[in-house]
Coordinates of C-alpha atoms in Angstrom, one line a residue:
X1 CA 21.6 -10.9 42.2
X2 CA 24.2 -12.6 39.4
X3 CA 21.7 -12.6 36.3
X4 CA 21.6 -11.8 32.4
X5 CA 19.4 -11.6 29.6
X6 CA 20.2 -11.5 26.1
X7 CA 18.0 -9.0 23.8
X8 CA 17.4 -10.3 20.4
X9 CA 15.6 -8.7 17.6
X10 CA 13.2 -10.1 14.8
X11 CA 15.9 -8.2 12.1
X12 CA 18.8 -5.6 12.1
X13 CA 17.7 -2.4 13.4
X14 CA 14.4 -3.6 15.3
X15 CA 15.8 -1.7 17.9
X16 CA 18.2 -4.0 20.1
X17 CA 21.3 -1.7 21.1
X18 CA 18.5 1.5 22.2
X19 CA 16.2 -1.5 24.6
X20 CA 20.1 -2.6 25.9
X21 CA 21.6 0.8 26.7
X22 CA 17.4 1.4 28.2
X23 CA 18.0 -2.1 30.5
X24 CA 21.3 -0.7 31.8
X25 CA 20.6 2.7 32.7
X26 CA 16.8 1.5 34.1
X27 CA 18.8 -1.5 36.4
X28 CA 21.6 1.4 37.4
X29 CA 19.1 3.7 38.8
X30 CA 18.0 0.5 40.7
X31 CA 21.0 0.0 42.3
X32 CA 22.3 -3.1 40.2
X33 CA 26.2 -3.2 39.5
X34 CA 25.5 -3.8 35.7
X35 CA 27.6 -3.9 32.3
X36 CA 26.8 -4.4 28.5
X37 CA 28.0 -7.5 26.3
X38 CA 27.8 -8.3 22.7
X39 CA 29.8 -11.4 21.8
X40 CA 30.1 -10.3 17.7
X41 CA 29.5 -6.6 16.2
X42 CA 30.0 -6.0 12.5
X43 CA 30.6 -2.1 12.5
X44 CA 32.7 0.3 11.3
X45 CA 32.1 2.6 14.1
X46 CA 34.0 1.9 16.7
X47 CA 36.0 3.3 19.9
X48 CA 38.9 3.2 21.6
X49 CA 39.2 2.0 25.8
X50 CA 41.1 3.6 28.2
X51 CA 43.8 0.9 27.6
X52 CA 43.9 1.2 23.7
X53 CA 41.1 -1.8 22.5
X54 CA 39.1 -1.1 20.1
X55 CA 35.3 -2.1 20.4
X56 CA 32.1 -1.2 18.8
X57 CA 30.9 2.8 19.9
X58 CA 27.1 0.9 20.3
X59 CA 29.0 -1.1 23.1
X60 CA 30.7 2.5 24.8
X61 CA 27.9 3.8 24.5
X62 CA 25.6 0.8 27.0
X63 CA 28.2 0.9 28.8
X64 CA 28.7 5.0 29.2
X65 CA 24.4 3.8 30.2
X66 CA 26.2 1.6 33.3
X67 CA 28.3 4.5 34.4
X68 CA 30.9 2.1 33.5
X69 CA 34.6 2.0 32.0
X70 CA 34.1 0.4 28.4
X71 CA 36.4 -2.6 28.2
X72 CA 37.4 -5.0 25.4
X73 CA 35.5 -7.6 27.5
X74 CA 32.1 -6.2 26.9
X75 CA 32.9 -6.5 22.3
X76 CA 35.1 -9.8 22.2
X77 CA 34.7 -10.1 18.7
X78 CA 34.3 -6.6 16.3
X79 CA 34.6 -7.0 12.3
X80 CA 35.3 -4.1 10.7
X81 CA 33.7 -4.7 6.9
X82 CA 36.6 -3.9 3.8
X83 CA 34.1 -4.4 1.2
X84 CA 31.1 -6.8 0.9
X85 CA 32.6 -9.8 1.6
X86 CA 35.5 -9.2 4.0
X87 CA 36.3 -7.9 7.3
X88 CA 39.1 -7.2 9.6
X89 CA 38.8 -9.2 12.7
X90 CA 39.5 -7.8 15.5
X91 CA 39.9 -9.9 19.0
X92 CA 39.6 -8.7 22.2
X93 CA 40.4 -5.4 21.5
X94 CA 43.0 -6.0 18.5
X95 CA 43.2 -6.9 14.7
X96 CA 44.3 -10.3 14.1
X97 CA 43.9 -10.6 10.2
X98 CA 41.2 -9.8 7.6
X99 CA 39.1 -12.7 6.8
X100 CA 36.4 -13.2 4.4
X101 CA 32.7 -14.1 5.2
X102 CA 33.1 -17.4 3.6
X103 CA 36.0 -18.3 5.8
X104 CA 34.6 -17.0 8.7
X105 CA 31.5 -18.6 9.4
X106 CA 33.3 -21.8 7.7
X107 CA 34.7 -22.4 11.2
X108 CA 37.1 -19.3 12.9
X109 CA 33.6 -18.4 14.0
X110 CA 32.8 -21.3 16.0
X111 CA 36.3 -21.7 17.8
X112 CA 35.9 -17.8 19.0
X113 CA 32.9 -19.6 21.1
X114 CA 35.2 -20.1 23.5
X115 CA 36.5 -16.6 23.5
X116 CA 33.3 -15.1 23.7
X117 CA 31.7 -17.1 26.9
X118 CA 35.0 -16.6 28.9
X119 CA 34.7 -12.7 28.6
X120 CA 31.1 -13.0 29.1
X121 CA 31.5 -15.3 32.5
X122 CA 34.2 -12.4 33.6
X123 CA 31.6 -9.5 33.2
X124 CA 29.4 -11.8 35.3
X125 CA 31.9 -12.9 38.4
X126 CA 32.0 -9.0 38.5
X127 CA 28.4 -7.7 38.1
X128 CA 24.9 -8.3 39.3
X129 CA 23.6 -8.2 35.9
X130 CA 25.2 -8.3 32.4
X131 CA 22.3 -7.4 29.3
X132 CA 23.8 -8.8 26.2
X133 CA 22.9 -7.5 22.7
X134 CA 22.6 -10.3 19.8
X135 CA 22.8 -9.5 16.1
X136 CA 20.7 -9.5 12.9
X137 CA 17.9 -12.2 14.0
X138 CA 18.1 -15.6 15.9
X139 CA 16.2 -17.2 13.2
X140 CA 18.8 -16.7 10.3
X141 CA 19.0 -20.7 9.8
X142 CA 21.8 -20.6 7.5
X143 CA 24.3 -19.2 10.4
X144 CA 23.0 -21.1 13.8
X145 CA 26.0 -23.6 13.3
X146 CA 28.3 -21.5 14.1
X147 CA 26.2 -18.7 15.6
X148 CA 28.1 -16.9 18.8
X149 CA 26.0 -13.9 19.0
X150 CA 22.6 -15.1 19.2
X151 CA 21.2 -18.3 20.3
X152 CA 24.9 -19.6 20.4
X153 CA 25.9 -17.6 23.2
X154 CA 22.2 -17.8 24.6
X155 CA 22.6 -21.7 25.4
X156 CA 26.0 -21.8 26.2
X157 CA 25.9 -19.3 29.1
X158 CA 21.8 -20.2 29.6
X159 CA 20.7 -16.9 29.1
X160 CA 17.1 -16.3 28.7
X161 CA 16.3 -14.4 25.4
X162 CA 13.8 -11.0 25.1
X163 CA 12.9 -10.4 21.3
X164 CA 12.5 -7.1 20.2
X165 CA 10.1 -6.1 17.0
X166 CA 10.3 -2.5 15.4
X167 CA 6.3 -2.8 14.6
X168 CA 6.7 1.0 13.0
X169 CA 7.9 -1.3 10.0
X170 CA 5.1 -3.6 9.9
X171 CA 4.6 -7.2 10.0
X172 CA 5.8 -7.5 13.9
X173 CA 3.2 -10.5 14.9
X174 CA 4.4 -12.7 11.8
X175 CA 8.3 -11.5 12.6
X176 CA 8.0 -12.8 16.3
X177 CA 5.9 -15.7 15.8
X178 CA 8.2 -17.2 12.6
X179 CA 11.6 -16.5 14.9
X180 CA 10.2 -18.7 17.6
X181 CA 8.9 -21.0 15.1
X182 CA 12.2 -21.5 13.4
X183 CA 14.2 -22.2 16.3
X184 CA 15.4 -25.8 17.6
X185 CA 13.7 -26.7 20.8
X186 CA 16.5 -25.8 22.7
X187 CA 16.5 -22.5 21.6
X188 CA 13.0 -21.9 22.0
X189 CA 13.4 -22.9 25.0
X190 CA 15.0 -19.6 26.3
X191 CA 12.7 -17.1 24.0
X192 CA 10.9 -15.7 27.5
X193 CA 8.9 -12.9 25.3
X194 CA 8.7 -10.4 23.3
X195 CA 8.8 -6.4 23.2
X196 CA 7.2 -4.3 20.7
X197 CA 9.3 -1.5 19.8
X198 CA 8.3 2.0 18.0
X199 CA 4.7 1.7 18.6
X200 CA 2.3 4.3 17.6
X201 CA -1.3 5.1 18.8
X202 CA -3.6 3.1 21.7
X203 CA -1.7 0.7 22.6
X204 CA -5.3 -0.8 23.8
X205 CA -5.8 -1.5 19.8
X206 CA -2.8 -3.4 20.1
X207 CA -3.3 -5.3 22.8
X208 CA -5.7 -8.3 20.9
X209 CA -2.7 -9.7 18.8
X210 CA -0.5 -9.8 21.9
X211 CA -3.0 -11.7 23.5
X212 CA -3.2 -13.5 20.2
X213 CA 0.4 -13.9 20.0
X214 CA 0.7 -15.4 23.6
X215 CA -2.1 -18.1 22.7
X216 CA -0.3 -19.2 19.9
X217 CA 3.4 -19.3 21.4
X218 CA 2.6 -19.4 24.9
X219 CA 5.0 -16.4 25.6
X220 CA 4.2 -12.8 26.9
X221 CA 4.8 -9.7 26.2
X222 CA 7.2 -7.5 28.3
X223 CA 6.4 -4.1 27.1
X224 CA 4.9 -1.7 24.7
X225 CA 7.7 1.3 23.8
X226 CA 6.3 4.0 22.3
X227 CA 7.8 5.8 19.1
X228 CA 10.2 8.3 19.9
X229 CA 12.4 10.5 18.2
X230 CA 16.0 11.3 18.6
X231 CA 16.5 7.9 20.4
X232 CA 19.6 6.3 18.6
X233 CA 22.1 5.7 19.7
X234 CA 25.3 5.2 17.3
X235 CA 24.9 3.3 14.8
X236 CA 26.5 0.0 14.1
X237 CA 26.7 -1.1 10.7
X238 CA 27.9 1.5 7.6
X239 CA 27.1 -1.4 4.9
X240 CA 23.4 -1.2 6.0
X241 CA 23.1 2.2 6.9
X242 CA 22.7 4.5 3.5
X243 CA 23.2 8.0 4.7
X244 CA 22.5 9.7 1.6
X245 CA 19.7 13.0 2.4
X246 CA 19.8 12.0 6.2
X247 CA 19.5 15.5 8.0
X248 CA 21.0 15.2 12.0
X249 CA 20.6 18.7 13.0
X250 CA 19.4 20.2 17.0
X251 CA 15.4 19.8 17.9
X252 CA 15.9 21.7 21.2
X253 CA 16.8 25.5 20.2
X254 CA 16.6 27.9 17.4
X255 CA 19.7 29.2 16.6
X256 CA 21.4 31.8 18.7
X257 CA 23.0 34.1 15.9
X258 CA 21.0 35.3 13.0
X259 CA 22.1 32.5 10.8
X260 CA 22.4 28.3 10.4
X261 CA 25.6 27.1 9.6
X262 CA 25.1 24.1 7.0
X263 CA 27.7 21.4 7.1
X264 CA 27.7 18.5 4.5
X265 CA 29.6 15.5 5.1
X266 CA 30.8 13.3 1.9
X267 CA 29.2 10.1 2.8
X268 CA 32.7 8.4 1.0
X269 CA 32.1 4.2 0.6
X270 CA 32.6 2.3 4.0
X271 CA 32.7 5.3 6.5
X272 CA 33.5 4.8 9.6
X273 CA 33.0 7.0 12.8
X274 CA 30.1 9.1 11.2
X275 CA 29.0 9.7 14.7
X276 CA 31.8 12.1 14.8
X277 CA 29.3 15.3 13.4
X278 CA 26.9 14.1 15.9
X279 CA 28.4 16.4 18.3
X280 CA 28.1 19.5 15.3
X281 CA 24.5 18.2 15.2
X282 CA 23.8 18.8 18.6
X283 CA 24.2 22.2 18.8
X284 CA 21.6 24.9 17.9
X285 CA 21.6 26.0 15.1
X286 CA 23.9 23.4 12.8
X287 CA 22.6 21.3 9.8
X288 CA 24.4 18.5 8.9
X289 CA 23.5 16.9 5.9
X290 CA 25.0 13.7 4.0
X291 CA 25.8 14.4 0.6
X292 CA 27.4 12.4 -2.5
X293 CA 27.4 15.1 -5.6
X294 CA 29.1 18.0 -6.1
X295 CA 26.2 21.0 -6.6
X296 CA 25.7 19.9 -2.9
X297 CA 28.6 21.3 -1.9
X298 CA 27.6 24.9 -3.0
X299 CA 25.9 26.3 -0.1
X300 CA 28.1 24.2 2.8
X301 CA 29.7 26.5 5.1
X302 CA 31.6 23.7 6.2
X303 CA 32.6 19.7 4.2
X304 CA 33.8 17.1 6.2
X305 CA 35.4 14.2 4.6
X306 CA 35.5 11.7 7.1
X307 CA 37.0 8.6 8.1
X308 CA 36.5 5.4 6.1
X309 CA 38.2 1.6 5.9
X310 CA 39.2 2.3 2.2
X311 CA 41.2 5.5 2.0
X312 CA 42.2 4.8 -1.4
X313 CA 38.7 3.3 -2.9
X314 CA 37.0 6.5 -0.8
X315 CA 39.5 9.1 -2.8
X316 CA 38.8 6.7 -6.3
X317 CA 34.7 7.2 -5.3
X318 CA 35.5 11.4 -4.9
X319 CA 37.2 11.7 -8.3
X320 CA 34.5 9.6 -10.0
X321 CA 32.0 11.5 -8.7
X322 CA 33.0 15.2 -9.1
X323 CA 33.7 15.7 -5.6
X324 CA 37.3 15.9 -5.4
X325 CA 37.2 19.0 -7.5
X326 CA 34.2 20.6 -5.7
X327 CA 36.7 20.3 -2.4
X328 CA 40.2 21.4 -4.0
X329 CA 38.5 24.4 -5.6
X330 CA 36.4 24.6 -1.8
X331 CA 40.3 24.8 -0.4
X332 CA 41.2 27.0 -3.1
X333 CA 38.8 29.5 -2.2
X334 CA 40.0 29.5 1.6
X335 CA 36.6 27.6 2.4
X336 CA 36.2 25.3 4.8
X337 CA 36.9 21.4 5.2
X338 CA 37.5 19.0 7.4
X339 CA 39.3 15.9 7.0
X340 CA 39.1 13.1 9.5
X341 CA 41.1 10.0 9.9
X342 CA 40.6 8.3 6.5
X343 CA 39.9 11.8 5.2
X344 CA 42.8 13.7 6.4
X345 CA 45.1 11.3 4.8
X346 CA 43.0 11.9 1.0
X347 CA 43.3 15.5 1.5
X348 CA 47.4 14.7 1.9
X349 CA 50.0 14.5 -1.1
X350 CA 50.7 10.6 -1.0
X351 CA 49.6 7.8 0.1
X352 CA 51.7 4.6 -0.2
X353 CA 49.8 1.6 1.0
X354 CA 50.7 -2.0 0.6
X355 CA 47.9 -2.9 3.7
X356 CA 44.4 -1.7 3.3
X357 CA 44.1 -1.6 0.4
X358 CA 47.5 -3.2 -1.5
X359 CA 47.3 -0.3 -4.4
X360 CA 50.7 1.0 -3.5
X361 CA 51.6 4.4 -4.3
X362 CA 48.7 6.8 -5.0
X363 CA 48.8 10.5 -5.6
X364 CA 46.0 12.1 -3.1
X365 CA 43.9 15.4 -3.3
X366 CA 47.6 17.7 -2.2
X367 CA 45.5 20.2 -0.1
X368 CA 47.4 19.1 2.6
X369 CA 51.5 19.0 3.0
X370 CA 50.9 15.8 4.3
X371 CA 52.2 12.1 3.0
X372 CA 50.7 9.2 4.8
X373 CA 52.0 5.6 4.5
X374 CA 49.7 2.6 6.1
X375 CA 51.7 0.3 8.8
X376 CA 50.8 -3.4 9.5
X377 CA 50.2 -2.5 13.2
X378 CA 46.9 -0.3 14.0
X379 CA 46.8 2.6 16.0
X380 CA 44.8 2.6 18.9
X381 CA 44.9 5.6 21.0
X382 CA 43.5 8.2 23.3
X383 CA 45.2 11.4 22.4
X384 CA 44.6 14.6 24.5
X385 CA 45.7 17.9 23.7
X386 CA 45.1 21.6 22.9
X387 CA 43.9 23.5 19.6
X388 CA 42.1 27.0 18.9
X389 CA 42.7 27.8 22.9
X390 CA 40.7 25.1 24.0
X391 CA 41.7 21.5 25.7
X392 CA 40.3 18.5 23.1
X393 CA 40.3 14.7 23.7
X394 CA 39.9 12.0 21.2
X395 CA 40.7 8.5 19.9
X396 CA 42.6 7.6 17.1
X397 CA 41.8 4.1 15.2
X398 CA 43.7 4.2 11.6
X399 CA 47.0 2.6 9.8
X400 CA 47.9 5.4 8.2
X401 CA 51.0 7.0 9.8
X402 CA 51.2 10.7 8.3
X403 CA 54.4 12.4 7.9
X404 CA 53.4 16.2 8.1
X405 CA 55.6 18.4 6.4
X406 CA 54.3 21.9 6.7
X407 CA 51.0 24.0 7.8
X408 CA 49.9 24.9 11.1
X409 CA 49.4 22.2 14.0
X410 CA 46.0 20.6 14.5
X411 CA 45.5 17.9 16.7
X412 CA 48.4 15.9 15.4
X413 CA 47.7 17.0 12.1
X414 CA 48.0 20.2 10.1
X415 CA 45.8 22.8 8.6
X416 CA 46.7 25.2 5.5
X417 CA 44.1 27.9 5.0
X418 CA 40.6 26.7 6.0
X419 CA 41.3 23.0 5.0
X420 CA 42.3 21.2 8.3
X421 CA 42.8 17.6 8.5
X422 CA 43.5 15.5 11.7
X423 CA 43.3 11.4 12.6
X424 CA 41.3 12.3 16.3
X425 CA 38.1 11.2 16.3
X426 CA 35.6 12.3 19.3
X427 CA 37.3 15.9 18.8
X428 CA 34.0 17.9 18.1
X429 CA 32.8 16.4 21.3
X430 CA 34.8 18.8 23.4
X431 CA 32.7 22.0 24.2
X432 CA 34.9 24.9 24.2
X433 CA 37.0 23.0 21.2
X434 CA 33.9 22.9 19.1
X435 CA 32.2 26.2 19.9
X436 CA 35.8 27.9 18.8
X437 CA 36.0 25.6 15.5
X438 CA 32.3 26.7 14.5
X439 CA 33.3 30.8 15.0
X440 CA 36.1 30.0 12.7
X441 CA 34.0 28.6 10.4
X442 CA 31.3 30.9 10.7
X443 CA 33.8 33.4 10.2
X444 CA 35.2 32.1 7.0
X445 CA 32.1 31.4 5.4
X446 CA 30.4 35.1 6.5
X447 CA 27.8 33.3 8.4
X448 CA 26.5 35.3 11.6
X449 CA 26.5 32.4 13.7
X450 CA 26.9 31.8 16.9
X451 CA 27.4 28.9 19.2
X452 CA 25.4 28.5 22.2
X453 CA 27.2 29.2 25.3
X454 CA 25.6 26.1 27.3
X455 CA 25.6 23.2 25.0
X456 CA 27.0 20.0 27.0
X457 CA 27.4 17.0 24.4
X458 CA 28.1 14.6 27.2
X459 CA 25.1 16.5 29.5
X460 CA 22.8 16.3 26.4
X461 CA 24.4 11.8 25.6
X462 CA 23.2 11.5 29.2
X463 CA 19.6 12.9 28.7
X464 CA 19.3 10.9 25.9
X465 CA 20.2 7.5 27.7
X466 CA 17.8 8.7 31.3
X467 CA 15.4 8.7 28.3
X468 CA 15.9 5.0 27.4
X469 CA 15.5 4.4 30.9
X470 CA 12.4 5.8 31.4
X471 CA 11.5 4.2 28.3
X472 CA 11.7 1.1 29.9
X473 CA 10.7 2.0 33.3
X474 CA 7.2 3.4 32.1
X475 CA 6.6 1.2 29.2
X476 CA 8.2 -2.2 30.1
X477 CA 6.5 -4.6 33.0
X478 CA 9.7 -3.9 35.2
X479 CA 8.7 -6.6 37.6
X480 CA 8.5 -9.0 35.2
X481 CA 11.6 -7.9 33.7
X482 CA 14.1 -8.2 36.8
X483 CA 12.4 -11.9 37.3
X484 CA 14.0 -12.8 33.9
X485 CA 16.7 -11.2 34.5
X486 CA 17.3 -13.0 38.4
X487 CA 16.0 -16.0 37.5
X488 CA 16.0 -16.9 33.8
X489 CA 13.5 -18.2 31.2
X490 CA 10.1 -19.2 32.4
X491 CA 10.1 -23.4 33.0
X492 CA 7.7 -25.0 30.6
X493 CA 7.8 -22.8 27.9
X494 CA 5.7 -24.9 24.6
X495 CA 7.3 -25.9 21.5
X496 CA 6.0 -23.6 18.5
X497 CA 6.5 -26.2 15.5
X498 CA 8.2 -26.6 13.2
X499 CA 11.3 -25.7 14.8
X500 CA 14.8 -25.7 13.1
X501 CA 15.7 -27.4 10.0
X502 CA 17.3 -30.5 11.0

């Protein structure tokens, strides 16, 4: 077997990176030697491979579904957003220049083709199978040009294309009928079917339209998948995503102490690595809550700031807003925060930068004997080291360079009081690390808390993705699904007019 399939979705967030990390770990059980690709990821969370490239985390993650190594191979292409109309482009693994959307789609876009369907044909010479993710829709006209992700990427490694509808937002039969409809011949060609994502109720009620829908495009359905919660997997795009309210907090236990231990995160402009308290989520007992005023702050036993692409627009956005006073009289108070990455270096004294964001010198919140100054050259890491007793790994993605000048050592970085601030992301993710940092914190804030003995964040990643799998094992025609994948799309597939704008 040397196939592929590329999974498309009728818009952002229908559901495509859950259905790809589902493929993998469904075709792994089977046996097949698989790995994850997707040729262009806007995000600003990202992660860090073994030998220091950066990708998107939604790619670790599919491939963590493989049992596979994440390499740079499997994210050619990751833009990293500074604002609404530029990114940082980073190629194969590293940054190569900020660029903005205007110039990028007017024509660095279509010479990274090349780029992207040499890494894709490497994944292939060593796999049976490689399930690539698109981006946004097919059907966004404007971009097909100079499309890589999509359709682009579709016909020029002759991928056959699976479209996924989140029909818990309504409007799925119109959403796959007009992205067929508005795709060249050529295109359409490839669209083998569709899947309905986030479905709830009889799926026999359902079942009408899709034979409706198969009349009218002459393409099946593949599967049904029913709504479940606590499927995501991270997130890709902090632009779209607004945090503000969003509770993640542990559906599997009742806390083990007598009390909860509330944690608000300030959800500062373009944050990046928010799946950082995802680990603090996971464990019984912990509420984490985004937040943006400063009466939110009151009952927190614990703030994060985390890490953002604007360090210096973030700690702008906390003044304006009341925050930075709610945190330094937190910090005053010996109660607890957390800076990380982007939000260790606001909690600092200085910041000089003449990179991210060119405002040079810039006086920062001084909870933290710490003086940061940004460097051209990014730093991709995978630290490992010790801190409360306990052995902690993380990845460090930031041009900051902090000079620390006092406190006690954290993880590279420094704490004074109960305000600690280090650049490792993935930290909270180590068990014995996190379970210690939460009976600090519990301590400070007079919380009886406790963390549970047993909680595994990597155990409890890899229920989550045998869940996609069964997803698609139960809910997907299987059979149907490894032809497409083996074989390609159907021969004879009809032209749904009108088809692309010439």
């Amino acid at each position: 077997m040397s196939g592929g399939l590329l999974v498309a979705g009728t818009t952002s967030d229908a559901g495509k990176s859950v259905v790809t990390a589902g493929i993998c770990r469904w075709l792994v059980r089977q046996g097949v030697k698989v790995a994850p690709f997707k040729a262009q990821n806007m995000s600003l969370n990202s992660f860090v491979t073994r030998d220091g490239a950066e990708i998107g985390r939604a790619q670790a993650m599919q491939a963590q579904a493989c049992r596979v190594e994440p390499t740079a191979l499997m994210n050619p292409v990751l833009l990293k957003p500074g604002g609404e109309r530029s990114s940082q482009v980073v190629l194969l693994g590293r940054p190569v220049g900020e660029m903005s959307a205007r110039g990028y789609h007017g024509g660095r876009q279509e010479r990274l083709l090349g780029t992207v369907l040499d890494s894709l044909a490497e994944l292939r010479a060593t796999h049976d199978a490689v399930i690539c993710e698109g981006a946004g829709s097919p059907a966004e006209i404007n971009l097909r040009r100079t499309d890589i992700v999509n359709m682009g990427i579709a016909r020029g490694a002759g991928l056959p294309v699976l479209v996924v509808g989140d029909i818990d937002r309504g409007g799925v039969f119109a959403s796959f009928f007009g992205t067929v409809a508005l795709l060249a011949p050529e295109d359409q060609a490839l669209v083998a079917g569709y899947l309905v994502n986030k479905f709830r109720g009889d799926v026999s009620l359902l079942e009408p339209g899709l034979d409706m829908l198969h009349g009218l495009t002459g393409r099946r359905t593949y599967g049904v998948l029913p709504f479940r919660h606590g499927l995501g997997i991270d997130e890709e795009d902090g632009l779209r995503v607004s945090l503000r309210g969003t509770v993640r907090e542990s559906a599997v236990a009742p806390p083990v102490g007598e009390d909860v231990l509330r944690v608000a995160v300030c959800a500062v402009p373009l944050m990046s690595n928010f799946t950082d308290v995802d680990a603090l989520a996971a464990e019984p007992g912990v509420v984490v809550r985004f937040v943006d005023r400063p009466e939110e702050l009151a009952d927190a036993d614990l703030v994060i700031v985390p890490g953002t692409r604007g360090t210096v627009r973030a700690l702008q956005w906390l003044r304006e807003r009341g925050l930075a006073d709610a945190i330094a009289r937190r910090a005053a108070e010996r109660r607890p925060v957390l800076g990380i990455c982007g939000g260790f270096q606001l909690l600092g004294e200085h910041i000089e930068d003449e990179v991210e964001s060119r405002a040079g010198h810039v006086d920062g919140l001084g909870l933290l004997p710490v003086r940061v100054r940004f460097a051209r050259e990014k730093t991709l890491t995978r630290p490992v080291g010790t801190a409360l007793g306990e052995r902690v790994e993380g990845y460090e993605i930031h041009h900051g360079v902090a000079g620390v000048a006092g406190g006690d050592p954290f993880l590279d970085g420094c704490r004074v009081g109960q305000t600690w601030g280090t650049h490792w992301h993935g930290s909270l993710e180590s068990d014995g690390f996190r379970r210690a940092f939460l009976r600090e914190v519990a301590a400070a804030a007079g919380r009886r808390f406790v963390p549970a003995r047993d909680t595994s964040f990597a155990a409890l990643r890899e229920e989550q993705l045998d869940r996609l799998g069964d997803l698609i094992e139960h809910h997907a025609d299987t059979d149907a699904l490894w032809r497409l994948i083996e074989s390609g799309a159907p021969r004879g597939l009809p032209f749904v007019p009108p088809g692309a704008p010439a």
